[in-house]
mmCIF file of N, CA and C in Angstrom:
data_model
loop_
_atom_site.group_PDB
_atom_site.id
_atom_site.type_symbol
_atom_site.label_atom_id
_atom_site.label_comp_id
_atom_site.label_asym_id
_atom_site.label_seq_id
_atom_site.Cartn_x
_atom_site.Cartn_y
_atom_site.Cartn_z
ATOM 1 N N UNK A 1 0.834 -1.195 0.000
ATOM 2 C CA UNK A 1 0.000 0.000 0.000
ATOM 3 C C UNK A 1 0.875 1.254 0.000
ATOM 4 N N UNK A 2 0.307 1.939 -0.503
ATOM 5 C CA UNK A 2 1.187 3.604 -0.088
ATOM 6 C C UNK A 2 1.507 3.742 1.089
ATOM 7 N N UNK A 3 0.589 3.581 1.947
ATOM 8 C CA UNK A 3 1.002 4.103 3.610
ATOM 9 C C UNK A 3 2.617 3.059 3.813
ATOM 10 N N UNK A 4 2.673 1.851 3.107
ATOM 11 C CA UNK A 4 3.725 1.324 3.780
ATOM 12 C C UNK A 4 4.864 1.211 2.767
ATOM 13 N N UNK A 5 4.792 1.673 1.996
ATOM 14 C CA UNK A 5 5.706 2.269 1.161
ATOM 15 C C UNK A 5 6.709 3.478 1.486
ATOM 16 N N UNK A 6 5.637 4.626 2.080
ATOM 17 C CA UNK A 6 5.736 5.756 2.958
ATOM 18 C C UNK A 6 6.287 5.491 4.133
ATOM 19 N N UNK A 7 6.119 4.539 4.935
ATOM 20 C CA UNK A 7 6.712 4.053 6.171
ATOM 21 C C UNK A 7 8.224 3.820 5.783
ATOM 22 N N UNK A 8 8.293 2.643 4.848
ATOM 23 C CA UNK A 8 9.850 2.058 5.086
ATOM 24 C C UNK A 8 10.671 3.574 4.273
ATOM 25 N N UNK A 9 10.233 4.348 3.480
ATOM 26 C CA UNK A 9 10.948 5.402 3.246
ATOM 27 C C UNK A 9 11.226 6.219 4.319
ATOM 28 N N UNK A 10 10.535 6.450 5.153
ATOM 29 C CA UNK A 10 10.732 6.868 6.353
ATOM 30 C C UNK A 10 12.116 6.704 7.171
ATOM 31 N N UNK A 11 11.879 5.137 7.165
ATOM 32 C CA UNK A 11 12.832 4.469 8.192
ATOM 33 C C UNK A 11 13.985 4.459 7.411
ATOM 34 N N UNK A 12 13.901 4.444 5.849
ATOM 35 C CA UNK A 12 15.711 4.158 5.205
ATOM 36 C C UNK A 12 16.257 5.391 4.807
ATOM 37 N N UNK A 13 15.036 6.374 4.946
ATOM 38 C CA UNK A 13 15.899 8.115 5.624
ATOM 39 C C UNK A 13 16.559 8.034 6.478
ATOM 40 N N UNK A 14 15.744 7.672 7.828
ATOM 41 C CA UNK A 14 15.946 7.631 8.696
ATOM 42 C C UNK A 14 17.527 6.963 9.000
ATOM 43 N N UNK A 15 17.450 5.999 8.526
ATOM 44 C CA UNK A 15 18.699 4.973 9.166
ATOM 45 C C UNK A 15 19.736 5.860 8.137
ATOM 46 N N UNK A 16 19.694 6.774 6.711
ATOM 47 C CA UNK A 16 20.581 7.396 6.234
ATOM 48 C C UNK A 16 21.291 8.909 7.248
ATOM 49 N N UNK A 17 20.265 9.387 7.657
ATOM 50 C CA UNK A 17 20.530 10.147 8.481
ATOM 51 C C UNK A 17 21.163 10.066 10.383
ATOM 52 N N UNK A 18 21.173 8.114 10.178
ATOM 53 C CA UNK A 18 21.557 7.688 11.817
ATOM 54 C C UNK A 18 20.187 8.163 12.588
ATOM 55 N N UNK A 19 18.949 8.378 12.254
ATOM 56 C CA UNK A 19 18.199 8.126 12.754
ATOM 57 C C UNK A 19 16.814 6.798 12.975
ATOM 58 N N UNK A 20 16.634 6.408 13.729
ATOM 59 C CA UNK A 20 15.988 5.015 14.092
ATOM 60 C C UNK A 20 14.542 5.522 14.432
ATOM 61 N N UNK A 21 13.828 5.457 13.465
ATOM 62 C CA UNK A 21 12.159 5.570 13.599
ATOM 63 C C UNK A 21 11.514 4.238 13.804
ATOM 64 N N UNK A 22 10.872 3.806 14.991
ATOM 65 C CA UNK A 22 10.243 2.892 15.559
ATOM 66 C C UNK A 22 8.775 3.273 15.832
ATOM 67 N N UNK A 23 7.793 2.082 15.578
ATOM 68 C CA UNK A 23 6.516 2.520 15.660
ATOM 69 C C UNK A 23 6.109 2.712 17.452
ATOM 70 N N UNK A 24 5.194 3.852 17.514
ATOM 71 C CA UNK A 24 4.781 4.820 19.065
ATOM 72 C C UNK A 24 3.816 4.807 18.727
ATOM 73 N N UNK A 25 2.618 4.222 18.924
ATOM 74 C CA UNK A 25 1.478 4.438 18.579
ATOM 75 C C UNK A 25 0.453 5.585 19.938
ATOM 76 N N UNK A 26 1.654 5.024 20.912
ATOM 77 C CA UNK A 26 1.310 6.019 22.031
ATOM 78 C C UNK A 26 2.127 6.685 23.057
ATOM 79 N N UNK A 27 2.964 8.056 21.711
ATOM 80 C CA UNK A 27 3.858 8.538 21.700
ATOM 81 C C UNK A 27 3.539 9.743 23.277
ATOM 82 N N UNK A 28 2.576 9.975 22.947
ATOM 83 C CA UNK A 28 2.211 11.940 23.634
ATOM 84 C C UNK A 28 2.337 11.163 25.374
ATOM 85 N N UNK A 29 2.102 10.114 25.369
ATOM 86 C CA UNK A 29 1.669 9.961 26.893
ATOM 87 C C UNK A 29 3.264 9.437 27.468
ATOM 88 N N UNK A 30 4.093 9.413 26.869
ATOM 89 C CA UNK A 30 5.518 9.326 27.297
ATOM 90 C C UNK A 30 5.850 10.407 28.219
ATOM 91 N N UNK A 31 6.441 10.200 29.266
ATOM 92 C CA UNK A 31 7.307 11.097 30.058
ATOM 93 C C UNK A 31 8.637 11.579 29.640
ATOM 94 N N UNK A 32 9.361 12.802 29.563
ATOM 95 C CA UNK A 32 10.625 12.795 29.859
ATOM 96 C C UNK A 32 10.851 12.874 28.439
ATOM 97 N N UNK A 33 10.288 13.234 27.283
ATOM 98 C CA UNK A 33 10.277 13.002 26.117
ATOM 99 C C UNK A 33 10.413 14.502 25.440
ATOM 100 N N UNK A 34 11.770 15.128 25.054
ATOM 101 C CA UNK A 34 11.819 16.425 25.183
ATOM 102 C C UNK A 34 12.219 16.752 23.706
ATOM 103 N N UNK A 35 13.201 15.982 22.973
ATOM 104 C CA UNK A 35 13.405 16.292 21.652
ATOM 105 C C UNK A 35 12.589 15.084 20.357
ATOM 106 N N UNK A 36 12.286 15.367 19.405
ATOM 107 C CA UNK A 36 11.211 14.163 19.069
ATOM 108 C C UNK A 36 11.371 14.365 17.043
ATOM 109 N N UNK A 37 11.304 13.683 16.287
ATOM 110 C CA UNK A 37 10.888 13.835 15.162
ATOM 111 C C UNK A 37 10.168 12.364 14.989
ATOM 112 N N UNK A 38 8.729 12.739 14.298
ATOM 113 C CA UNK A 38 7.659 11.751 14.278
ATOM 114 C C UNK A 38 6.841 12.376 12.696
ATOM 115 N N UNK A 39 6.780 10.904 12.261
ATOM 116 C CA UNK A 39 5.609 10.977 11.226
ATOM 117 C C UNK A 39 4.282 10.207 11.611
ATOM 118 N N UNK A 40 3.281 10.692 10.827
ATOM 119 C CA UNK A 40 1.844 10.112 11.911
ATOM 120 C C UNK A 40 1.230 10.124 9.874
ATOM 121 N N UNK A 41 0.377 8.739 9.964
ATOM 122 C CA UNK A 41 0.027 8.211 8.877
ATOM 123 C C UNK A 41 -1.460 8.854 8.617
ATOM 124 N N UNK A 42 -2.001 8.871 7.536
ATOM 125 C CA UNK A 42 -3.270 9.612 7.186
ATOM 126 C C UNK A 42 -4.287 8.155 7.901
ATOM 127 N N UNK A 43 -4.050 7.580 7.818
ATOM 128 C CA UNK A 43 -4.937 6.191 8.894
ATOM 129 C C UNK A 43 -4.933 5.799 10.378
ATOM 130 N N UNK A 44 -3.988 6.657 10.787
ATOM 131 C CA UNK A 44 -3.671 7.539 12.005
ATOM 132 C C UNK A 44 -3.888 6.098 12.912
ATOM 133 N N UNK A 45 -3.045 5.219 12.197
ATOM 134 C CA UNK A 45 -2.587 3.305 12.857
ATOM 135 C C UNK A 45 -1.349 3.664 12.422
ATOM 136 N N UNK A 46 -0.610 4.520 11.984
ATOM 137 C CA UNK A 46 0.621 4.171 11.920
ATOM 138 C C UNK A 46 1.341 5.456 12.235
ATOM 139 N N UNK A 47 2.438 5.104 13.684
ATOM 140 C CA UNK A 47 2.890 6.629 13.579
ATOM 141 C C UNK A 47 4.526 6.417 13.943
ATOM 142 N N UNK A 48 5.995 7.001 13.418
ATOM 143 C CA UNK A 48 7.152 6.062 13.711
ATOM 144 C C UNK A 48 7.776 7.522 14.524
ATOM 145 N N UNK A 49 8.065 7.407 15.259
ATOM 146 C CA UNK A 49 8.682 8.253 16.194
ATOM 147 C C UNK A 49 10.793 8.038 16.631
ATOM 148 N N UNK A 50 11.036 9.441 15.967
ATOM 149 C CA UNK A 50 12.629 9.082 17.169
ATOM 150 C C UNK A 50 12.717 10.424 17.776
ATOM 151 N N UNK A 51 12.847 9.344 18.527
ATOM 152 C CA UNK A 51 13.750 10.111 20.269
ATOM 153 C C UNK A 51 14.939 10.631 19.699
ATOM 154 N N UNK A 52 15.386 11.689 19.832
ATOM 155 C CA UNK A 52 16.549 12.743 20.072
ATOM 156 C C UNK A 52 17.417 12.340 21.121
ATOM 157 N N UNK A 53 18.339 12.045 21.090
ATOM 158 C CA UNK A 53 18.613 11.640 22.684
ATOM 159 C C UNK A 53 19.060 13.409 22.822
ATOM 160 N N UNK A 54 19.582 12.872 24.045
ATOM 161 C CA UNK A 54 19.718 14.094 25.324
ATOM 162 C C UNK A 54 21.321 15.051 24.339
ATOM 163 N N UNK A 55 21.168 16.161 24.440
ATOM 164 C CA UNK A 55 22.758 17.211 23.772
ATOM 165 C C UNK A 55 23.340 16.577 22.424
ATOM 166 N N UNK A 56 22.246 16.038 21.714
ATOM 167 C CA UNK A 56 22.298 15.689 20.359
ATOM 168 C C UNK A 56 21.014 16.428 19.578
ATOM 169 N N UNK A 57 21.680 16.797 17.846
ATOM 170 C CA UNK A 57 20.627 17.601 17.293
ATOM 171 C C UNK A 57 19.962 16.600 15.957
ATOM 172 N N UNK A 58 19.003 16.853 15.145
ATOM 173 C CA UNK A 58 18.956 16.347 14.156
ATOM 174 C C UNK A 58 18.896 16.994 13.143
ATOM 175 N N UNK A 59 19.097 16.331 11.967
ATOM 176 C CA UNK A 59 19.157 17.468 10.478
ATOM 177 C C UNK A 59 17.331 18.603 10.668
ATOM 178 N N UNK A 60 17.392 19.470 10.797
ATOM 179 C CA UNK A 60 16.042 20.208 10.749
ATOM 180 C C UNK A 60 15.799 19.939 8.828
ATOM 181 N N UNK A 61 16.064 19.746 8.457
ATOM 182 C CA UNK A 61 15.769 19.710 7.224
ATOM 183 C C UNK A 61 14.554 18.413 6.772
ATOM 184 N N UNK A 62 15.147 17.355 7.969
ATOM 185 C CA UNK A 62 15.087 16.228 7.675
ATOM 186 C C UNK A 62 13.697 15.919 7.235
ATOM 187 N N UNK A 63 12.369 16.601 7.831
ATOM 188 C CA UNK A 63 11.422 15.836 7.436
ATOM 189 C C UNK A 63 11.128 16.511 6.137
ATOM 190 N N UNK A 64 11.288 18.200 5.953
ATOM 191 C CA UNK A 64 10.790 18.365 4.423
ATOM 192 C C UNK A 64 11.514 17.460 3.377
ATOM 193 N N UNK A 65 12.463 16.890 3.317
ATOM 194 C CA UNK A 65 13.241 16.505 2.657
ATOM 195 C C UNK A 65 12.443 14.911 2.432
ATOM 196 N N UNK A 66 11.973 14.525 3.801
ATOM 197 C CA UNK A 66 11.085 13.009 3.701
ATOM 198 C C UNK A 66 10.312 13.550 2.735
ATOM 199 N N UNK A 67 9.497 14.451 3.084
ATOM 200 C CA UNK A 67 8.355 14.439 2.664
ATOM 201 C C UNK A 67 8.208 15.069 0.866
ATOM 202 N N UNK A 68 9.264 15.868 0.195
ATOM 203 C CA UNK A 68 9.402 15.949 -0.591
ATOM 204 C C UNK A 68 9.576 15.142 -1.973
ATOM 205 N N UNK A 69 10.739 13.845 -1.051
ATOM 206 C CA UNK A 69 10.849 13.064 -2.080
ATOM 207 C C UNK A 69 9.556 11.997 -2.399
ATOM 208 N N UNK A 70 8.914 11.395 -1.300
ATOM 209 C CA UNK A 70 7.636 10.888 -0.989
ATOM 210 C C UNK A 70 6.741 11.382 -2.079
ATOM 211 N N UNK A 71 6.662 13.154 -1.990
ATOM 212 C CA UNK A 71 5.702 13.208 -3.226
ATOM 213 C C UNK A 71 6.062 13.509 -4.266
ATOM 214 N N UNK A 72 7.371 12.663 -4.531
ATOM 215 C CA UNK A 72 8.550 13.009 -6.121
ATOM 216 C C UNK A 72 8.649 14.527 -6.308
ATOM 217 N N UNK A 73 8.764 15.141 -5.324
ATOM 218 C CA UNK A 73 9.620 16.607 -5.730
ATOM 219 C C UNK A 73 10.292 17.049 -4.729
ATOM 220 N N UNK A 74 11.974 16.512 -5.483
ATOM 221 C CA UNK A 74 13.169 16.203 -4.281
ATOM 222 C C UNK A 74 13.234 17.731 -4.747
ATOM 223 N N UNK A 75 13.248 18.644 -5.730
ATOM 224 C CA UNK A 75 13.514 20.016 -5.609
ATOM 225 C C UNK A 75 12.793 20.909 -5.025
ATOM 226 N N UNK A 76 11.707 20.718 -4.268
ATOM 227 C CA UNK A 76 11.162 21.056 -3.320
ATOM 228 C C UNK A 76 12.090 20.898 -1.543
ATOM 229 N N UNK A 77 12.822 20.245 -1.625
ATOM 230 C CA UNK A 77 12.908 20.069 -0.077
ATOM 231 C C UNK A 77 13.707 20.957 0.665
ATOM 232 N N UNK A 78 14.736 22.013 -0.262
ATOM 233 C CA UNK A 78 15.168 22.921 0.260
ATOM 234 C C UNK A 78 14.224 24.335 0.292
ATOM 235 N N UNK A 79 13.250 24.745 1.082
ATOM 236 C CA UNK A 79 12.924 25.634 1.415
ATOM 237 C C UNK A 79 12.939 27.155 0.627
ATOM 238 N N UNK A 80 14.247 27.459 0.792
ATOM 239 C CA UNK A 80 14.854 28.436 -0.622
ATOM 240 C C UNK A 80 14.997 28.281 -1.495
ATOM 241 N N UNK A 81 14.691 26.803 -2.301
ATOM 242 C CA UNK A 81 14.550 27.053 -3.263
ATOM 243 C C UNK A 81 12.657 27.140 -3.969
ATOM 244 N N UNK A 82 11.791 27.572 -3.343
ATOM 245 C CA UNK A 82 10.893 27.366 -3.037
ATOM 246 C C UNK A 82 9.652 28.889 -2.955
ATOM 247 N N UNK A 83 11.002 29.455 -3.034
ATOM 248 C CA UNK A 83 10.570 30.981 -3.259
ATOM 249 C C UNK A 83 9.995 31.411 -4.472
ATOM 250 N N UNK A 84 8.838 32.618 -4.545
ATOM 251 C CA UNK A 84 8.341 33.045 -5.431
ATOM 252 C C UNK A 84 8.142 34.608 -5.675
ATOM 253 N N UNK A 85 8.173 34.921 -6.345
ATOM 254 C CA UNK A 85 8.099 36.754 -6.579
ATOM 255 C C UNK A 85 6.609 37.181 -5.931
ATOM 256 N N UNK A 86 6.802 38.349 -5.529
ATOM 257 C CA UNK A 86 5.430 38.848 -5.399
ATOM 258 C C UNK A 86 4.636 38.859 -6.100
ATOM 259 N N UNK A 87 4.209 39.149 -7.379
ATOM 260 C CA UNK A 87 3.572 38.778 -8.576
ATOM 261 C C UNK A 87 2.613 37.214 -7.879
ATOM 262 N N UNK A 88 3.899 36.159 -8.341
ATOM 263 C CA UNK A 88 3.163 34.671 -7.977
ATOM 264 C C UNK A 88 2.555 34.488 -7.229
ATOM 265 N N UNK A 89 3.104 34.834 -5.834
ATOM 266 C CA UNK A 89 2.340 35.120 -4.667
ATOM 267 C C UNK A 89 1.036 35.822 -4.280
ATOM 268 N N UNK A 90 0.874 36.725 -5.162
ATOM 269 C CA UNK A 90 -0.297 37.373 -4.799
ATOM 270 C C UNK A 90 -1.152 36.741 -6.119
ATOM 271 N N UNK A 91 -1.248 36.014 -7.045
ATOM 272 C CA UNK A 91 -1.864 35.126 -7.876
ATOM 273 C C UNK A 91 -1.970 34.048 -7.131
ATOM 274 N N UNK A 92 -1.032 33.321 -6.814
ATOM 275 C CA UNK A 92 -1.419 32.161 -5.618
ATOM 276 C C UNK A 92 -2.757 32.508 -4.629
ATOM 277 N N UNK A 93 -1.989 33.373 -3.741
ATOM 278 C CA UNK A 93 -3.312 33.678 -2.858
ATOM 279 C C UNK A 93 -4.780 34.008 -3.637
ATOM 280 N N UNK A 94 -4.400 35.079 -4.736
ATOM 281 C CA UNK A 94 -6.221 35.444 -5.152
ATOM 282 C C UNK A 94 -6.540 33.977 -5.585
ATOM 283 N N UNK A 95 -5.850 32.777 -6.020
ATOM 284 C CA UNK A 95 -6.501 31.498 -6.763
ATOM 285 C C UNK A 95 -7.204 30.773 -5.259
ATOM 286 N N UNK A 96 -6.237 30.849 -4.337
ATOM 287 C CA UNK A 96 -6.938 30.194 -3.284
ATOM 288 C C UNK A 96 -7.793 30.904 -2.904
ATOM 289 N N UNK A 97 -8.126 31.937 -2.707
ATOM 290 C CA UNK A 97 -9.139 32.567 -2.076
ATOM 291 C C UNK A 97 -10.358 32.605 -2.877
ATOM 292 N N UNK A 98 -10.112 32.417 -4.314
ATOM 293 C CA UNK A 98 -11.409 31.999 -4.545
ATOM 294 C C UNK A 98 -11.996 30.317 -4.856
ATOM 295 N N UNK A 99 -10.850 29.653 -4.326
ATOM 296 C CA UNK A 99 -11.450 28.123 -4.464
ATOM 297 C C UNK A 99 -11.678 28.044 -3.061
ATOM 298 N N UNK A 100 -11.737 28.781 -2.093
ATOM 299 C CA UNK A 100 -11.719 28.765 -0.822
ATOM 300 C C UNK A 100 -13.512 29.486 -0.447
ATOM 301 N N UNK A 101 -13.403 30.408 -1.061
ATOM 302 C CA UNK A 101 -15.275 31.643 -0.798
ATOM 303 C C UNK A 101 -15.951 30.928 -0.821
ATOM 304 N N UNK A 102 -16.572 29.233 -1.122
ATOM 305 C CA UNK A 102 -17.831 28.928 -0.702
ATOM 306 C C UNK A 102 -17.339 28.408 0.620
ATOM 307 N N UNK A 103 -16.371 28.378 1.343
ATOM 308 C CA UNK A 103 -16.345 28.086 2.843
ATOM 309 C C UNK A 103 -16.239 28.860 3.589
ATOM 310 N N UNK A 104 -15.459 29.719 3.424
ATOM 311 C CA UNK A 104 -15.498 31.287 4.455
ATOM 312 C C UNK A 104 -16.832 32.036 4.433
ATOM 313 N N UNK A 105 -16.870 31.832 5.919
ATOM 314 C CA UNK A 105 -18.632 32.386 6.902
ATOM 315 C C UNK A 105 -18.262 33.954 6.257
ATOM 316 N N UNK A 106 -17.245 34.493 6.776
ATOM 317 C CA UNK A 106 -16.994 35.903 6.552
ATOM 318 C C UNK A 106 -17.542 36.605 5.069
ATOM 319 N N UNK A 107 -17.470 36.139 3.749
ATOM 320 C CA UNK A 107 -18.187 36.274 3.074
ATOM 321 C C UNK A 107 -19.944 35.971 2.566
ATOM 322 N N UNK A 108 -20.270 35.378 3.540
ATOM 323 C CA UNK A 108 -21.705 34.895 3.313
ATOM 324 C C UNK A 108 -22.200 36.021 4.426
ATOM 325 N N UNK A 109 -23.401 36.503 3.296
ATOM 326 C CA UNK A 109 -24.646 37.337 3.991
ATOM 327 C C UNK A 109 -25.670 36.702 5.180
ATOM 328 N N UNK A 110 -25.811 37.231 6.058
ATOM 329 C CA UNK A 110 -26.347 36.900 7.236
ATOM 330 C C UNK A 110 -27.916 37.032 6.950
#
């Protein structure tokens, strides 16, 4: 299935980066649990969690970078490169805002 396709990519990031994602299905109720990178599945049965240990950091990059290649656009995962002119930007927004107006209360007459 996708979801577990998505998983083991996860984990052979993971183990590329020396990080060890193990399934937590009941991560939040951990004590003592202070640094964390976790993916949580759209079926919300699958969620792989690593612990940070203690005066160790991890790549911050790391999950856009999962998650980029996941949806085949590894040139997406650097952030800066990701930028757009004002122009685009304000075309972006007016496109969403109007595939967005039959849900916003704020435009509907009372």
């Amino acid at each position: 299935s996708l979801e577990e396709s998505a998983l083991e990519h996860i984990k052979s990031a993971g183990q590329s980066a020396n990080m060890e994602f193990v399934p937590k299905p009941m991560w939040r109720e951990e004590e003592g649990l202070e640094q964390y990178v976790w993916f949580e599945m759209p079926s919300q049965k699958s969620l792989l969690l690593h612990s940070v240990p203690p005066r160790q950091r991890h790549p911050l990059n790391f999950c856009r970078e999962v998650v980029a290649n996941l949806l085949k656009m590894p040139h997406r995962a650097d952030w800066k490169d990701c930028s757009l002119t004002v122009d685009e930007e304000t075309q972006m927004a007016g496109d969403f805002k109007k595939m967005f107006a039959s849900y916003d209360w704020s435009l509907k007459d009372d």
